[in-house]
Each structure stands twice: as C-alpha cells, then as structure tokens.
Amino acid sequence: MGDGFHTLSDAGYLIIHLDRASIERRRVARKMTDDSVAVAATRYGQGASLAIVAQEFDVHGRTLAREFCQAGVSIRSRHGC
C-alpha cells in the first residue's frame, strides 16, 4: 500500500495502539437518562427546536440528536419543512 493512504482514521490508529499497549481509555459518561430523553422528545414533539430542547437539557444539539436517534425519535429537517 505504499501510497500514503490508510483505511483507518488517525483516531482509529491511535485506539489500536492504545489497546495494544493495554492503556485504559477514558469512557464518556452518558449525559442524559432514558427518562430525560423521553421528556426531551415530548418537548421536541410539541414543536420546540432541537437547539432549544438541547439548551433546556444542558447538552449539545449533536448529543440530543444522537440520543434521539438511539431512541428512535425522528429529527425534523433544519428548514422546518
């Protein structure tokens, strides 16, 4: 493969090397509970924007979107259509 391109991202290689060296990685703690996701989904379903609901729950919009995705909550388009 001497073309300088890799199939894994730099982060992927870093993780492989950490694992090989038996270096424990930091685990990311979940910021929302199942109950708070359900309440947020209700609020979102009432018409509040993802950004507003995320702010109300003190999480980033991408965090809330990920939680909604994992819970099966559909995300509206950003254009309101």
Short mmCIF file of C-alpha atoms in Angstrom, two decimals:
data_model
loop_
_atom_site.label_atom_id
_atom_site.label_comp_id
_atom_site.label_asym_id
_atom_site.label_seq_id
_atom_site.Cartn_x
_atom_site.Cartn_y
_atom_site.Cartn_z
CA MET A 1 0.00 0.00 0.00
CA GLY A 2 2.89 2.50 -0.13
CA ASP A 3 0.64 5.32 -1.41
CA GLY A 4 0.42 7.08 1.97
CA PHE A 5 -3.31 6.48 2.35
CA HIS A 6 -4.83 4.47 5.18
CA THR A 7 -8.21 2.87 5.57
CA LEU A 8 -8.45 3.83 9.25
CA SER A 9 -8.62 7.36 10.55
CA ASP A 10 -5.79 8.72 12.68
CA ALA A 11 -8.07 8.24 15.68
CA GLY A 12 -8.57 4.63 14.67
CA TYR A 13 -4.82 4.04 14.65
CA LEU A 14 -4.47 5.76 17.99
CA ILE A 15 -7.10 3.48 19.53
CA ILE A 16 -5.36 0.41 18.12
CA HIS A 17 -2.04 1.49 19.62
CA LEU A 18 -3.61 2.30 22.99
CA ASP A 19 -5.28 -1.11 23.07
CA ARG A 20 -2.06 -2.91 22.09
CA ALA A 21 -0.22 -1.11 24.89
CA SER A 22 -3.02 -2.01 27.35
CA ILE A 23 -3.61 1.66 28.08
CA GLU A 24 -7.05 2.23 29.53
CA ARG A 25 -9.11 4.76 27.61
CA ARG A 26 -11.44 7.26 29.20
CA ARG A 27 -15.07 6.28 28.87
CA VAL A 28 -17.52 9.00 28.00
CA ALA A 29 -20.33 9.21 30.53
CA ARG A 30 -23.81 9.47 29.09
CA LYS A 31 -25.21 12.95 29.65
CA MET A 32 -28.91 12.04 29.55
CA THR A 33 -31.04 9.34 31.12
CA ASP A 34 -33.75 7.41 29.29
CA ASP A 35 -36.34 9.44 31.21
CA SER A 36 -34.78 12.78 30.27
CA VAL A 37 -34.62 11.70 26.60
CA ALA A 38 -38.33 10.84 26.75
CA VAL A 39 -39.18 14.23 28.26
CA ALA A 40 -36.98 15.99 25.69
CA ALA A 41 -38.67 14.04 22.88
CA THR A 42 -42.07 15.16 24.14
CA ARG A 43 -40.90 18.78 24.21
CA TYR A 44 -39.43 18.40 20.72
CA GLY A 45 -42.66 16.79 19.52
CA GLN A 46 -44.55 19.84 20.78
CA GLY A 47 -42.62 21.94 18.26
CA ALA A 48 -39.56 23.23 20.12
CA SER A 49 -36.40 23.20 18.02
CA LEU A 50 -33.63 20.71 18.63
CA ALA A 51 -31.33 23.58 19.68
CA ILE A 52 -33.84 24.92 22.21
CA VAL A 53 -34.54 21.50 23.71
CA ALA A 54 -30.79 20.77 23.90
CA GLN A 55 -30.25 24.07 25.71
CA GLU A 56 -33.08 23.28 28.14
CA PHE A 57 -31.38 19.95 28.99
CA ASP A 58 -27.90 21.49 29.10
CA VAL A 59 -26.50 19.29 26.32
CA HIS A 60 -25.11 19.98 22.86
CA GLY A 61 -27.53 19.67 19.95
CA ARG A 62 -25.50 16.79 18.49
CA THR A 63 -25.74 14.98 21.82
CA LEU A 64 -29.51 15.33 21.81
CA ALA A 65 -29.72 14.29 18.15
CA ARG A 66 -27.65 11.16 18.93
CA GLU A 67 -29.88 10.33 21.91
CA PHE A 68 -32.99 10.82 19.76
CA CYS A 69 -31.54 8.60 17.04
CA GLN A 70 -30.77 5.84 19.55
CA ALA A 71 -34.30 6.17 20.99
CA GLY A 72 -35.92 6.07 17.53
CA VAL A 73 -37.10 9.69 17.61
CA SER A 74 -37.27 11.24 14.13
CA ILE A 75 -35.42 14.52 13.65
CA ARG A 76 -37.16 17.23 11.64
CA SER A 77 -35.26 18.90 8.79
CA ARG A 78 -33.43 22.08 9.71
CA HIS A 79 -35.57 24.01 7.25
CA GLY A 80 -38.81 23.36 9.08
CA CYS A 81 -40.39 21.57 6.11
#
